[in-house]
XYZ file of C-alpha atoms in Angstrom:
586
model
C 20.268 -120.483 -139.151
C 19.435 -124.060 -139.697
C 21.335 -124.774 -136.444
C 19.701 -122.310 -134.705
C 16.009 -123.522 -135.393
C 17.015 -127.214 -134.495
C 18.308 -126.192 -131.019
C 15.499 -124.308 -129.976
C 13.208 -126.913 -131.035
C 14.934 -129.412 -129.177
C 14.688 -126.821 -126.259
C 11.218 -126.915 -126.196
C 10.735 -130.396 -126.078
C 13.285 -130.873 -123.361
C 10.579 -128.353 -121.545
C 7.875 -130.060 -121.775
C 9.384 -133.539 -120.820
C 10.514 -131.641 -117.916
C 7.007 -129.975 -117.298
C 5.484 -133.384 -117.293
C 7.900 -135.072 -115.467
C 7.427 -132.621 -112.483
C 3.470 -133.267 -112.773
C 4.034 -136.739 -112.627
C 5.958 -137.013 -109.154
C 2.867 -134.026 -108.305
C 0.046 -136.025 -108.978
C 1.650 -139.215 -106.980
C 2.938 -137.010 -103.770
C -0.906 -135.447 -103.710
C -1.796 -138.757 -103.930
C 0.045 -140.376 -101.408
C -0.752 -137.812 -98.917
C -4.173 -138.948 -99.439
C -3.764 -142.491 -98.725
C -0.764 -142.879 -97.086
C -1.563 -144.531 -93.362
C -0.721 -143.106 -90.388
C 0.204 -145.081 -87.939
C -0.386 -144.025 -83.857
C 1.997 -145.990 -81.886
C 0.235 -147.396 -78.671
C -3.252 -146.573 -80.190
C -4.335 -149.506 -82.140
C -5.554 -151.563 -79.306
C -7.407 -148.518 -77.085
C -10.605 -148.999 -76.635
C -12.579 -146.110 -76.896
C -13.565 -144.274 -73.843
C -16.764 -141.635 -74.566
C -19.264 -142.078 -77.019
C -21.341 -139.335 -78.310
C -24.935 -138.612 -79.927
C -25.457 -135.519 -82.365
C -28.452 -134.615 -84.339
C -27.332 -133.593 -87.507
C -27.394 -130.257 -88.929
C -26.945 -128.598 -85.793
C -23.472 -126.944 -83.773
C -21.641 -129.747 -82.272
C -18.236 -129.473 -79.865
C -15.998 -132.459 -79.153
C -13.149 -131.845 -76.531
C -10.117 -133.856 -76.321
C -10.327 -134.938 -72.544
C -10.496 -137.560 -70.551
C -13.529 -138.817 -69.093
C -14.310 -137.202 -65.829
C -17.586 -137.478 -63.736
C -16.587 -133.871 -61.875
C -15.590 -132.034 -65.348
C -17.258 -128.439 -64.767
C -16.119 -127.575 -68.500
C -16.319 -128.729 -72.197
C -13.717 -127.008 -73.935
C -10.681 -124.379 -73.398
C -10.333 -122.149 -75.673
C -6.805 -121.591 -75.031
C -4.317 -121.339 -77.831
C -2.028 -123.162 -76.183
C -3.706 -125.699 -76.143
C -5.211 -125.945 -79.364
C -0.975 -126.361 -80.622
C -0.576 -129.112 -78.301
C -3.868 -131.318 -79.393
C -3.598 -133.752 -83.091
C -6.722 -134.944 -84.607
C -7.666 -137.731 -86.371
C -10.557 -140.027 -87.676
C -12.156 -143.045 -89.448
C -15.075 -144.195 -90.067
C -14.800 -147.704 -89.614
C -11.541 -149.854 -87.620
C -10.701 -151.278 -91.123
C -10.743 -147.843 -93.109
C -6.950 -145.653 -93.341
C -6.771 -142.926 -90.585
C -6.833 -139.636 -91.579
C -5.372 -136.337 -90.138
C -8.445 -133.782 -89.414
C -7.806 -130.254 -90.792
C -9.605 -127.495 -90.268
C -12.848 -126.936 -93.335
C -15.684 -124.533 -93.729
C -17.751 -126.076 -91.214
C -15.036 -127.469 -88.860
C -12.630 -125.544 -86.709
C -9.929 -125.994 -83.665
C -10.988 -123.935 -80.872
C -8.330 -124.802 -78.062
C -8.183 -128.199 -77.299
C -12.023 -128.503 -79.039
C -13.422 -129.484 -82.372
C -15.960 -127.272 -83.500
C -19.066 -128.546 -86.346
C -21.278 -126.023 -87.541
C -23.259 -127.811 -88.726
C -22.340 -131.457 -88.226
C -22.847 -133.643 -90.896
C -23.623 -137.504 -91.194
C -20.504 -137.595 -92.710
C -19.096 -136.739 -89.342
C -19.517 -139.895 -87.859
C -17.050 -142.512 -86.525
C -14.207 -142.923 -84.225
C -12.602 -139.522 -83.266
C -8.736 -140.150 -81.733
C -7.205 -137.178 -80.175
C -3.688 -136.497 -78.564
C -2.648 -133.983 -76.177
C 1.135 -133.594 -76.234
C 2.651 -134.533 -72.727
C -0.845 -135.481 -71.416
C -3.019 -137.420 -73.469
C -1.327 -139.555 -75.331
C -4.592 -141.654 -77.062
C -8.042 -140.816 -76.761
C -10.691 -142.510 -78.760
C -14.153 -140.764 -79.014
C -16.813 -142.525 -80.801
C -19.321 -139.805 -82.821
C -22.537 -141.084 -84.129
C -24.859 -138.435 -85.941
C -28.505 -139.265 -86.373
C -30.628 -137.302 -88.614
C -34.171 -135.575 -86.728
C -36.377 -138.234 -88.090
C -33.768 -141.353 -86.637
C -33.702 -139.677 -83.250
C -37.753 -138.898 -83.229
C -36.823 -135.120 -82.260
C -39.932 -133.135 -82.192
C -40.932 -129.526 -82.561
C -37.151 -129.423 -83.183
C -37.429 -126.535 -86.378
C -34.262 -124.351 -85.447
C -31.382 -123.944 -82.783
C -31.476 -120.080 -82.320
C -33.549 -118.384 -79.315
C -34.617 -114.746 -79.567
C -35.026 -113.750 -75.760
C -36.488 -110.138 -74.723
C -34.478 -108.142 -72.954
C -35.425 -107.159 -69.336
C -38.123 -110.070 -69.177
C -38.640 -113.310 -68.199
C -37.653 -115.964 -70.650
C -36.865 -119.943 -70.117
C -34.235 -122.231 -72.629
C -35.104 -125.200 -73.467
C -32.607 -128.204 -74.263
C -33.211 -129.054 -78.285
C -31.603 -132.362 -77.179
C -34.699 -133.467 -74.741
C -36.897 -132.918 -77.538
C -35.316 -136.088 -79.636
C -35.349 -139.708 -78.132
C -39.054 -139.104 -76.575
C -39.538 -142.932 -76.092
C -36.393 -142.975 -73.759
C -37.083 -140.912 -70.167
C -34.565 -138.433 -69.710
C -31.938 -137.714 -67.353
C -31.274 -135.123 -65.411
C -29.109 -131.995 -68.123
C -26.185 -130.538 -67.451
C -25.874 -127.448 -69.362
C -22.780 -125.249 -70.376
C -22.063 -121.722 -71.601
C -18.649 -120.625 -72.699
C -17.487 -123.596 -71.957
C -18.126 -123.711 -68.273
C -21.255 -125.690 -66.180
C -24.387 -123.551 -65.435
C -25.191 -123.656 -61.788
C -26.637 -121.531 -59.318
C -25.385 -119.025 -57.890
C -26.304 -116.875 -55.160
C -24.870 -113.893 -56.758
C -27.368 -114.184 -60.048
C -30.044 -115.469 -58.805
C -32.463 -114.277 -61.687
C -30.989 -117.438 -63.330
C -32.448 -121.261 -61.981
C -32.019 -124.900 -63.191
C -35.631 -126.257 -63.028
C -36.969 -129.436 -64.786
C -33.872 -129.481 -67.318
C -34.742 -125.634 -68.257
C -32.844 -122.600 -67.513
C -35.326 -120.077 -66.112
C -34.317 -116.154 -66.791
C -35.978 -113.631 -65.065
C -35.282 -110.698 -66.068
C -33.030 -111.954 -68.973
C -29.731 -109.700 -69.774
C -27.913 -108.702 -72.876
C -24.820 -110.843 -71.093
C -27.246 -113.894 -71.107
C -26.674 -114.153 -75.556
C -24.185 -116.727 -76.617
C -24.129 -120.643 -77.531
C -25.659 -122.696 -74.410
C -24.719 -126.542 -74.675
C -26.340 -129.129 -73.020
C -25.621 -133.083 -72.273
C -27.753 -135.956 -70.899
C -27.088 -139.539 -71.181
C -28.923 -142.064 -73.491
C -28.687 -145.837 -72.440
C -29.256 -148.423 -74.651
C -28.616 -151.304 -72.940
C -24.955 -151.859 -74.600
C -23.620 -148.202 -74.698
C -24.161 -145.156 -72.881
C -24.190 -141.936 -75.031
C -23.662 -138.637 -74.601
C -26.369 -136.981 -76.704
C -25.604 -133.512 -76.768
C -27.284 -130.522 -78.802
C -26.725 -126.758 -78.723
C -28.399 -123.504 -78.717
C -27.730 -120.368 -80.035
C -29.621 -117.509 -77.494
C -29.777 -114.055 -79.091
C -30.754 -111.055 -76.491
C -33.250 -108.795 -78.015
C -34.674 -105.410 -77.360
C -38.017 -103.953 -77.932
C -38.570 -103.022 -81.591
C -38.131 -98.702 -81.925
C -41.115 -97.125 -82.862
C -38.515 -93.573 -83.901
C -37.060 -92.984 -86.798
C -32.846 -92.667 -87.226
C -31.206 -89.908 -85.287
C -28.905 -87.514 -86.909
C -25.732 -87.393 -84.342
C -23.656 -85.447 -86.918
C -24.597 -83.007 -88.685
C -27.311 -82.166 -87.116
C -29.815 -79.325 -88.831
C -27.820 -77.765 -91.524
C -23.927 -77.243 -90.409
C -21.149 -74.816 -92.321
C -17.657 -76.568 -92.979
C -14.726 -74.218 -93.738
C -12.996 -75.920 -96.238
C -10.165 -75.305 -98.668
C -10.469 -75.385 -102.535
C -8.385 -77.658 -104.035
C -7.830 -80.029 -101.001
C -9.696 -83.335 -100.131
C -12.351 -83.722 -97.826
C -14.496 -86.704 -96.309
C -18.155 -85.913 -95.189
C -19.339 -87.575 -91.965
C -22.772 -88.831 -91.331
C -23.353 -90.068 -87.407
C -26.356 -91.862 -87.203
C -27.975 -93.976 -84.310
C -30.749 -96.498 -85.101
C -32.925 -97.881 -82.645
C -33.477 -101.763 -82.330
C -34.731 -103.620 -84.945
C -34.310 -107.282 -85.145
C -34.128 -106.916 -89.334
C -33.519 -103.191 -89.658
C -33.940 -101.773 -93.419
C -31.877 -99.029 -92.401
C -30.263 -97.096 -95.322
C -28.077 -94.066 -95.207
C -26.591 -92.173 -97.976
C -25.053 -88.618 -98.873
C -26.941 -86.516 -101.775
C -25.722 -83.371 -103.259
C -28.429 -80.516 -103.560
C -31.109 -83.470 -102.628
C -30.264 -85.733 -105.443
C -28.480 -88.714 -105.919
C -25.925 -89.527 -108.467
C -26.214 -85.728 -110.805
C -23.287 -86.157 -113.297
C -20.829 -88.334 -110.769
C -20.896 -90.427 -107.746
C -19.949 -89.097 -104.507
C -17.493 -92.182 -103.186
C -19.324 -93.480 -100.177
C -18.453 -95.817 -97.271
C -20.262 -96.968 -94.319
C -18.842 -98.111 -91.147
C -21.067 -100.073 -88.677
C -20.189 -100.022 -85.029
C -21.115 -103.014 -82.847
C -24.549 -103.550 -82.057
C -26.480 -103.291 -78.912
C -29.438 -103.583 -77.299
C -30.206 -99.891 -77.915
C -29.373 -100.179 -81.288
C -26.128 -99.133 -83.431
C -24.412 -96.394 -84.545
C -23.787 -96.059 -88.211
C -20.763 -94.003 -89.570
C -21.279 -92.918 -93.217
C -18.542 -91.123 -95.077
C -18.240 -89.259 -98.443
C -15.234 -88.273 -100.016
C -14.351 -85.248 -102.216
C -10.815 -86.226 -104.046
C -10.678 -82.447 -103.830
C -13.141 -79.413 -103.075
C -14.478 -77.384 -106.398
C -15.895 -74.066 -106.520
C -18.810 -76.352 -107.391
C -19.155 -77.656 -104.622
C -19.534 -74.306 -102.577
C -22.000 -74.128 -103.981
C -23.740 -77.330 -103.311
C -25.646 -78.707 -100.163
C -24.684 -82.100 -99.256
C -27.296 -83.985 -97.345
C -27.026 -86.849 -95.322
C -30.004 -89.019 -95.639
C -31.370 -91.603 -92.982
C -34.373 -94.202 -92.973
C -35.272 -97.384 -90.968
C -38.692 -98.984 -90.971
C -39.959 -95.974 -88.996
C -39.272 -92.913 -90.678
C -35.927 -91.355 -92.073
C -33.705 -88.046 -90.995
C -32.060 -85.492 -92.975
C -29.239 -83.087 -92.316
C -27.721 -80.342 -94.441
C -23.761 -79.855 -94.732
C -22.774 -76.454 -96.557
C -19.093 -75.599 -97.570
C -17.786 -72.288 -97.207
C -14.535 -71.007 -98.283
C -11.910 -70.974 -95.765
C -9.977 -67.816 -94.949
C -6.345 -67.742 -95.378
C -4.291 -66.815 -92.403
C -0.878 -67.450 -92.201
C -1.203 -69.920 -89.796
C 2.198 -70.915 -89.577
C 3.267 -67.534 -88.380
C 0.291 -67.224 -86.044
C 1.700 -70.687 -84.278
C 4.985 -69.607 -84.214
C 3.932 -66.581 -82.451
C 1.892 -67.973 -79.952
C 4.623 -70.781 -79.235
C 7.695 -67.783 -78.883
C 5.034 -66.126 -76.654
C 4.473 -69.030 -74.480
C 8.480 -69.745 -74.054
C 9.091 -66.240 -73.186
C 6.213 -66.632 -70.121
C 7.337 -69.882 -68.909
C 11.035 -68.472 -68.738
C 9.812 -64.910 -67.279
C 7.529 -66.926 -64.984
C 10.359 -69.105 -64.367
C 12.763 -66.005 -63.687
C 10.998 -64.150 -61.034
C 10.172 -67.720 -59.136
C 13.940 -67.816 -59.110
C 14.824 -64.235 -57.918
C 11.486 -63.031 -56.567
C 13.326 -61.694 -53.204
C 16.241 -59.789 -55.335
C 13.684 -58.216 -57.903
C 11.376 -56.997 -54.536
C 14.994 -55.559 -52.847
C 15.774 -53.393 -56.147
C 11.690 -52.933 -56.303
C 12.131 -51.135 -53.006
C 15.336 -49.740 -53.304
C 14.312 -48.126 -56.624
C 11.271 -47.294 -57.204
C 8.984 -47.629 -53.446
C 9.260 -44.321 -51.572
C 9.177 -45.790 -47.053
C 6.745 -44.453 -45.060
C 7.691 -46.420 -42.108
C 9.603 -43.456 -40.917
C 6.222 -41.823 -40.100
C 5.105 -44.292 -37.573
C 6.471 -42.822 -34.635
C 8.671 -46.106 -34.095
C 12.051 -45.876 -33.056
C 13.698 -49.323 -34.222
C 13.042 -51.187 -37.367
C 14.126 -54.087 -35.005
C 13.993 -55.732 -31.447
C 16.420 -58.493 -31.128
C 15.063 -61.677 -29.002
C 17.625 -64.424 -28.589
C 18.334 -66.822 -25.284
C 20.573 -64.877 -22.769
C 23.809 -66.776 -21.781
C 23.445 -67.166 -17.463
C 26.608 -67.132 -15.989
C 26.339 -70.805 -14.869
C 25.661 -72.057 -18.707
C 28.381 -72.906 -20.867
C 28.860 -74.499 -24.178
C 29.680 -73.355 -27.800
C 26.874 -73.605 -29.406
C 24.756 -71.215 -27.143
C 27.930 -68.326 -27.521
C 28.028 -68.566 -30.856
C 24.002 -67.810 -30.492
C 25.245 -65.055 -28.407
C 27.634 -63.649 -31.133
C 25.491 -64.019 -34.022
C 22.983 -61.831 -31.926
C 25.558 -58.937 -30.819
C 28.090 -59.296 -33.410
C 27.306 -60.897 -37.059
C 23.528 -59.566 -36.914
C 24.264 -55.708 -35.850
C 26.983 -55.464 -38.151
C 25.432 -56.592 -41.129
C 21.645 -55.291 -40.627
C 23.025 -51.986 -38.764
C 26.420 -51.040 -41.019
C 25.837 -52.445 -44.294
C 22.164 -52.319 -44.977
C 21.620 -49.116 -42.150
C 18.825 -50.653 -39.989
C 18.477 -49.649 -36.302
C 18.237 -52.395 -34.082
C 17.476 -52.968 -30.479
C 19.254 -55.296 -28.469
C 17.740 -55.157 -24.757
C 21.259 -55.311 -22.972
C 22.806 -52.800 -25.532
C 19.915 -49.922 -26.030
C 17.547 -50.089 -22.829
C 19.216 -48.339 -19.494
C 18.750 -51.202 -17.130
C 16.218 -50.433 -13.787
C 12.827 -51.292 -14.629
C 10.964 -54.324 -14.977
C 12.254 -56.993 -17.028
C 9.301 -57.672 -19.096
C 7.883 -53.939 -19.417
C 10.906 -53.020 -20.882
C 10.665 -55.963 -23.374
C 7.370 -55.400 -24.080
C 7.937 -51.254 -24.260
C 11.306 -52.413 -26.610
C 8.782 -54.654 -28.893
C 6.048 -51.839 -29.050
C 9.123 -48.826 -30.092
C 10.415 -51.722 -33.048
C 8.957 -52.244 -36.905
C 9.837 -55.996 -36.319
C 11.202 -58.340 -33.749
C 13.553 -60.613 -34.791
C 13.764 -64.230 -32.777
C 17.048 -66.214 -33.146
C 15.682 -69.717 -32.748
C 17.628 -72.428 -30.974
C 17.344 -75.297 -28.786
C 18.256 -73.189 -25.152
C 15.632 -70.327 -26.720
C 12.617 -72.508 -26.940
C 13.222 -74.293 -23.631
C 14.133 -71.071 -21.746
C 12.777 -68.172 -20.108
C 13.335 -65.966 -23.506
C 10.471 -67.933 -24.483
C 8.634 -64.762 -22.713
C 10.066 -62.800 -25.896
C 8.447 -64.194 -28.363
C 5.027 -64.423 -26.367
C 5.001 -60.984 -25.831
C 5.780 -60.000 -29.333
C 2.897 -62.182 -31.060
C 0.448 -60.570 -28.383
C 1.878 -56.819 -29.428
C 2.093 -58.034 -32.843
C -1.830 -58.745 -32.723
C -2.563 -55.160 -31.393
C -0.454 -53.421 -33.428
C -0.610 -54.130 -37.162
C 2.417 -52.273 -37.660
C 4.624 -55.375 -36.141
C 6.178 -58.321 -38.114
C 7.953 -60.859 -36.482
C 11.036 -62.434 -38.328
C 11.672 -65.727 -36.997
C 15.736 -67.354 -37.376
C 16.055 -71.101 -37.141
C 19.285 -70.727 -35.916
C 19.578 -74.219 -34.378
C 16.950 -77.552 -34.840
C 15.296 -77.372 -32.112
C 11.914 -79.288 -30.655
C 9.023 -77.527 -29.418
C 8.030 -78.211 -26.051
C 4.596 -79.390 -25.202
C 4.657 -76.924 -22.126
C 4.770 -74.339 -24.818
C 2.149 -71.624 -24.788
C -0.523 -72.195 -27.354
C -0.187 -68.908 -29.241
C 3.269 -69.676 -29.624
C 2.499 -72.883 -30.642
C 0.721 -70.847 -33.605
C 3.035 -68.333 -34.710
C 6.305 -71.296 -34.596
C 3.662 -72.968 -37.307
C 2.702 -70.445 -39.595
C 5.200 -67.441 -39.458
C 7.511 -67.346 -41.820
C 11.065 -68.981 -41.093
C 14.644 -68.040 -42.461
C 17.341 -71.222 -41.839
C 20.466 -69.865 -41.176
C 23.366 -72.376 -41.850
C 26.313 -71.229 -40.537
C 28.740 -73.103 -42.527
C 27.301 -70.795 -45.557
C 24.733 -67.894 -44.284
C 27.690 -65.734 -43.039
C 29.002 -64.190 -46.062
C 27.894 -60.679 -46.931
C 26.095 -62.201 -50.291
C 24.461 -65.200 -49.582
C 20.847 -65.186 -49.937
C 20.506 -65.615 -45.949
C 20.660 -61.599 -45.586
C 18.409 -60.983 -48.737
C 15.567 -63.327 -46.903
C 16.450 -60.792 -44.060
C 16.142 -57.910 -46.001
C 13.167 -58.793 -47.451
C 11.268 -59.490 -44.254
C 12.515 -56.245 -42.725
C 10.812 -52.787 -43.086
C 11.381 -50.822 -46.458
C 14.282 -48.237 -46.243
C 13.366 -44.613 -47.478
C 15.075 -43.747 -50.987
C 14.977 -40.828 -52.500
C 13.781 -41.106 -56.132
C 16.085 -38.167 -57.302
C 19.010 -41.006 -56.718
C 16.669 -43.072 -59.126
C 18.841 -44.511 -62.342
C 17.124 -46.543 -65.179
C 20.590 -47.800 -66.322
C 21.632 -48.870 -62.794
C 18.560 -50.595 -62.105
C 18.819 -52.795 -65.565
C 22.384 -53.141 -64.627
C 21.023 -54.929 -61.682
C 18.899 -56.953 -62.844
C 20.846 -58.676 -65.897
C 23.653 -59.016 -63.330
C 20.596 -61.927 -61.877
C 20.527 -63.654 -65.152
């Protein structure tokens, strides 16, 4: 035990020499940071270059660049270039340099330092380095107090300036120094040189004043102006800066309620949290008393405090918008029975609104989604389905359910075949295959499978009249008039065909032409101009003939769609063969 107690005593005291020891080297690297001197290789016999004036107690900006009789700007506030630029001052030649950091009245903007204020403390010789650019700059700094510079009328840096009006800013800088005659100013916002422009020209340079008329909300911000002071030995840069704030027009109204507005009912549910909103615009004011707050039953603070927040939005010139929120950690029956108002005042007036709870109704909301969501899939894929097999579903449509009536027209061919006639001088394979596809592949599949009647001119009209009244006499006896188009049909004399069938076709409501694009073809500008018509806006079927000529391609359901509706009797009609059908499409 004895053992025991003498160790840990001797552990403590080992501790503490420890603890002290580690102070010790503390205290003297604090220390040394403090004093140590820093040496700038190749700066010790620069002379310095610029030499500036500030009036203390005002915003000062010193940029690290070289002197330069052009320079249109005074700082960049680029942070790349505010890691590339190293500060550091002394007072006097003789005193240790010291690195500059960054304080609660001095920041790095860019390649800038920033005072606000500047002190007298400021002053001396300023040496900045720009990495890979500058590599020694020496700026001397002298600050002069109001009474050392003889500024007059020279109370405070920041301009109120009514919106919409004219207004003038004055440099606080020309106000000092009023022994010495001043130069002409060049002033600066943002950085840049104020000059004229043509495109603003409510804004003028006269007399070392910028003249506003009218003045815009874009106009507020820091303006900093320069003019040189001579003194026989050294030519300063005295330079001051002003702070311009855009006003508007006090309001002469009181708040306005956004949200709620009146007295609004909130479904809520017990049990649950909830956050109260309060939207409310204030006019201008340029010190606005405004106050909002949320009361329950027109009282603040019964029994407990309703956990309130405010968020401000940015102000303009018409004023700001307020955002006020209360929050219930969770809704009572208590509180459905409460009114919560949201209560408003400036220096005008003030605003109330009433927010009443009301128990929400349980649905099963979940289901409810779900239903709507199945009910949406199944539309899109029906909707999706019939896009896909619209011509099929109008075939079985027909074939099913639609009883023909065509039969009672008096017509005696659903339809008149028009394709370009092979002359016995014309040869080629192309223009017989047109040939067969016309007599052949086209009768036997409209005619045998599907049980149309077609005319074909050589085929079903006895030969010895005129050419083109038996075409047209052909056309007016058919339901429809197919045209096989092709290269030799657009460019020939079957051209007449088609002519003749969009004039019968006009008169007789009763005809629909089918058009084939059997070949590519391009149309002739000799063509008539109601052919012209009908090749643009009748409907076309392609027919490919490495693919169209089996039985079930979709080629000959195009073709059966187009062509007139064959009579079924309904007595044939069969539920389970139609469905049979139509999931054999799926």
């Amino acid at each position: 035990m004895i053992l025991k107690e003498n160790v840990s005593k001797y552990q403590l005291k080992l501790i503490k020499k420890i603890m002290l020891t580690l102070c010790w080297i503390l205290t003297l690297f604090v220390s040394g940071v403090e004093v140590r001197e820093i040496n700038l290789p190749g700066c010790s016999h620069v002379e310095p270059q610029i030499w500036y004036r500030a009036i203390n107690g005002e915003e000062f900006v010193l940029q690290c660049a070289l002197p330069h009789r052009d320079a249109t700007n005074i700082y960049n506030n680029s942070l790349l270039n505010q890691h590339k630029v190293k500060w550091f001052w002394h007072q006097k030649d003789t005193e240790t340099l010291k690195a500059i950091k960054e304080s609660s009245n001095l920041t790095f903007q860019g390649d800038a330092l920033w005072f606000k204020p500047i002190g007298d403390s400021a002053s001396g010789v300023y040496i900045c380095r720009i990495w890979e650019k500058i590599p020694c700059l020496k700026i001397v700094l002298d600050v002069q107090t109001k009474k050392a510079a003889k500024c007059s009328g020279h109370d405070t840096n920041i301009l109120y300036l009514l919106a919409g009006s004219g207004n003038s800013i004055t440099c606080p800088g020309t106000k000092c120094y009023n022994h010495v005659k001043k130069p002409d100013v060049k002033w600066y916002k943002d950085g840049h040189q104020i000059k004229y422009r043509k495109s603003r020209p409510s804004l003028k340079l006269k007399q070392n004043e910028i003249y506003l008329n009218p003045t815009y909300d874009k106009d507020a911000g820091t303006y900093v102006c320069d003019y040189t002071l001579s003194d026989n030995i050294t030519n300063w840069t005295v330079r001051t800066a002003v702070t311009v704030v855009v006003i508007a027009k006090t309001t002469i109204h009181p708040p306005n309620l956004l949200y709620p507005n009146g007295v609004v009912i909130l479904e809520v549910e017990v049990g649950k949290p909830l956050q109260l909103e309060c939207r409310v615009q204030f006019g201008f004011e340029t010190v606005s008393p405004m106050r909002v707050t949320w009361k329950r039953n027109n009282e603040e603070n019964v029994n407990e405090k309703l956990n309130q927040e405010t968020i401000v939005y940015p102000k303009g010139l018409k004023g700001h918008t307020l955002l006020h929120v209360a929050t219930l950690k969770e809704v009572t029956e208590n509180d459905l029975r409460s009114n919560f108002t949201c209560f408003a005042q400036n220096s005008v007036g003030n605003a109330t609104a009433v927010i009443q709870l009301k128990r929400k109704k349980r649905v099963l909301f979940l289901y409810v989604l779900c239903s709507a969501i199945s009910t949406l899939f199944a539309f899109v894929l029906c909707t999706v389905f019939i896009y896909q097999h619209w011509i099929e579903i109008v075939l079985m449509y027909r074939s099913y359910v639609v009883h023909n009536k065509s039969t009672e027209d008096g017509k005696e061919f659903d339809a008149f075949v028009s394709y370009a006639k092979l002359n016995s001088s014309e040869s080629g394979s192309a223009l017989i295959s047109e040939e067969k596809f016309a007599l052949e592949l086209l009768p036997d599949m409209l005619e045998n499978k599907y049980g149309y009647k077609l005319c074909i001119l050589e085929r079903d009209i006895l030969p010895g009249g005129a050419y083109t009244d038996e075409v047209v006499t052909a056309i007016k006896h058919s339901r429809r008039v197919i045209i096989i188009l092709s290269p030799a049909y657009v460019s020939g004399p079957s051209i007449f065909e088609l002519q003749a069938a969009v004039n019968c076709a006009l008169e007789d409501k009763g005809i629909k032409l089918v058009l084939i694009k059997f070949q590519d073809f391009q149309k002739p500008e000799t063509l008539p101009p109601v052919v012209k018509k009908a090749l643009r806006i009748l409907p076309i079927v392609t027919w490919k003939s490495s693919i169209s000529a089996a039985p079930h391609k979709k080629f000959w359901k195009y073709m059966c769609y187009h062509m007139p509706v064959k009579t079924k009797r309904l007595e044939n009609f069969s539920l389970k063969g139609f469905f049979q059908r139509l999931f054999r499409l799926v």
